[in-house]
XYZ file of C-alpha atoms in Angstrom:
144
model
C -181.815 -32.239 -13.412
C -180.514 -32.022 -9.797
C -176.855 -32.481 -9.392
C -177.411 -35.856 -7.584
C -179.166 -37.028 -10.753
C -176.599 -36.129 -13.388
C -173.883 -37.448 -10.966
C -175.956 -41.182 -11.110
C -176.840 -41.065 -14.782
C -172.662 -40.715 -15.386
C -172.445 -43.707 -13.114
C -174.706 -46.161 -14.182
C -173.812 -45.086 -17.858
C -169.952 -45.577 -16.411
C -171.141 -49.165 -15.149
C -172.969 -50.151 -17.946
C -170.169 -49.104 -20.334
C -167.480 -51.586 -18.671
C -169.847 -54.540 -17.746
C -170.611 -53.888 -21.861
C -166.907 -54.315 -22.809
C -166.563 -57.136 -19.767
C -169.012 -59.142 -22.192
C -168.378 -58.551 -25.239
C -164.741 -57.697 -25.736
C -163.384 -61.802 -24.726
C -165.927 -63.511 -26.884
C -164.156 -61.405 -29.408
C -161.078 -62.161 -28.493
C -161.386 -65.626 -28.075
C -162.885 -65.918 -31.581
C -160.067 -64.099 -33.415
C -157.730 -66.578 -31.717
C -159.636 -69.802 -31.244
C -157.202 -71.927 -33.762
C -154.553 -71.104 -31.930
C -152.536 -73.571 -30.399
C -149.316 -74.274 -28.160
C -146.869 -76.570 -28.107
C -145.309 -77.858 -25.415
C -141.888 -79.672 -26.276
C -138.975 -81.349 -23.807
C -135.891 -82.338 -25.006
C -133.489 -84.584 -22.884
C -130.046 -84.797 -24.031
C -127.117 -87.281 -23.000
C -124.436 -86.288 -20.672
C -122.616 -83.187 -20.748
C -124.808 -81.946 -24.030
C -127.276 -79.715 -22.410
C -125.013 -76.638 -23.382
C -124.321 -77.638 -26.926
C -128.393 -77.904 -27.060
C -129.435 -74.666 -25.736
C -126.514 -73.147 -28.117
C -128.045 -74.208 -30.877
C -131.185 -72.677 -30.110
C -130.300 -69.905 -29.070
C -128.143 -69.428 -32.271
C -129.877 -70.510 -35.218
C -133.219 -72.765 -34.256
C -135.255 -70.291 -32.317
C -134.738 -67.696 -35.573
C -135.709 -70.696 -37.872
C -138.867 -71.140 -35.620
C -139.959 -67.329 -36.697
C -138.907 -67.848 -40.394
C -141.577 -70.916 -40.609
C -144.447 -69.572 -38.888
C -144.175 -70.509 -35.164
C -143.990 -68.181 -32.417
C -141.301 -68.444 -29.987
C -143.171 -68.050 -26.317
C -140.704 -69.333 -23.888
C -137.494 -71.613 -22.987
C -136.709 -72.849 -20.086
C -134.187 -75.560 -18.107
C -135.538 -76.916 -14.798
C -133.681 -75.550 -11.324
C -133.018 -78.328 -9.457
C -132.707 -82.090 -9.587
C -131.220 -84.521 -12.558
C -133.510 -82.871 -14.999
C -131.864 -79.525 -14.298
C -128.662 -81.380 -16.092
C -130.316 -82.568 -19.535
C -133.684 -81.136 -19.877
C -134.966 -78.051 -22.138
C -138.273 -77.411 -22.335
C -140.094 -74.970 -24.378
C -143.324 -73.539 -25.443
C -144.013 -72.061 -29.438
C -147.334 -71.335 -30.488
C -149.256 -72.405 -34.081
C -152.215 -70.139 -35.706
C -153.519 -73.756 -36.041
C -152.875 -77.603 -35.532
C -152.531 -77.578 -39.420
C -150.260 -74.514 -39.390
C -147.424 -76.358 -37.219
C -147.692 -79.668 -39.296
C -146.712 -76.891 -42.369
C -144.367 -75.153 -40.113
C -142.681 -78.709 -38.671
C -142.534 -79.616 -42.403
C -140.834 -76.680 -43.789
C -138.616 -76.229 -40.816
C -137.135 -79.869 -41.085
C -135.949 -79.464 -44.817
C -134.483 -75.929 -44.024
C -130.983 -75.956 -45.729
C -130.141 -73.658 -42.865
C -131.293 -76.287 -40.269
C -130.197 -78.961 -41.823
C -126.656 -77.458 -41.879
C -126.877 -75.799 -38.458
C -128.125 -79.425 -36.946
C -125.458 -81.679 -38.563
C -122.692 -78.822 -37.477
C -123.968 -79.547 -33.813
C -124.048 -83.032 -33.860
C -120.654 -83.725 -35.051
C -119.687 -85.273 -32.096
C -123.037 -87.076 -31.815
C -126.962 -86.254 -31.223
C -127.989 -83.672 -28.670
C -130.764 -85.219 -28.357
C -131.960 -88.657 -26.317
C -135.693 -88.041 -26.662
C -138.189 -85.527 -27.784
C -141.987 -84.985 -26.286
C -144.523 -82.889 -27.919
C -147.507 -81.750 -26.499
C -150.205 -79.453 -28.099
C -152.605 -77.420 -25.963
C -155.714 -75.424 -26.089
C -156.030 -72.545 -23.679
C -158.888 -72.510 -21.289
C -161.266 -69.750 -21.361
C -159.457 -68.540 -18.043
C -156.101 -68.787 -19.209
C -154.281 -64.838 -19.723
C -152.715 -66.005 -22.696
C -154.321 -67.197 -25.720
């Protein structure tokens, strides 16, 4: 075999070999994960409580999250506007729909939570209203 030759085998083997994985590694993927769910969830708190809120995450309920199951992906307060002044909004993620109602479940009756939620909300709720959304990710989406 000419030089030319063995130089195009190696790069239509090269080719082949990544289109391959291309294919077949997502389908993979997205089958090992395709229970998986997120959950979206804002919280708006009265006046002045915003601080007292993300405290208590950051101190005991994002920990509790991990001890039942859910998997913290992100927290975040919005930059500008009234919302910036009352509004945490956050993202965990479920093996499954039926997984978070388990995780919700056991999380709720914590003794730990239940003692780290009354200690917060001695001088009232933190809380005004809660919204929960669950999402699937698209078969675009980088996280899944």
């Amino acid at each position: 075999m000419s030089k030319i030759s063995v130089a195009l085998l190696l790069a239509v083997t090269f080719a082949a070999g990544v289109l391959l994985r291309g294919v077949v590694t997502p389908s993979v993927t997205l089958q090992a994960q395709s229970d998986r769910v997120f959950e979206l969830r804002t919280y708006t708190t009265p006046p002045g409580k915003l601080e007292a809120l993300k405290s208590r995450f950051r101190d005991h309920t994002v920990k509790l999250f991990e001890k039942h199951g859910m998997t913290n992906v992100g927290y975040w307060v919005p930059q500008e506007g009234p919302l910036a002044e009352n509004t945490l909004i956050y993202v965990i993620a479920h093996s499954s729909r039926e997984a978070a109602t388990k995780s919700w479940a056991a999380f709720r009756t914590d003794p730990d939570w239940v003692k780290a939620k009354a200690a917060s909300e001695k001088d009232g709720p933190l809380t005004t209203k809660v919204e929960s959304i669950f999402l699937n990710p698209v078969d675009f989406s980088k996280l899944k």
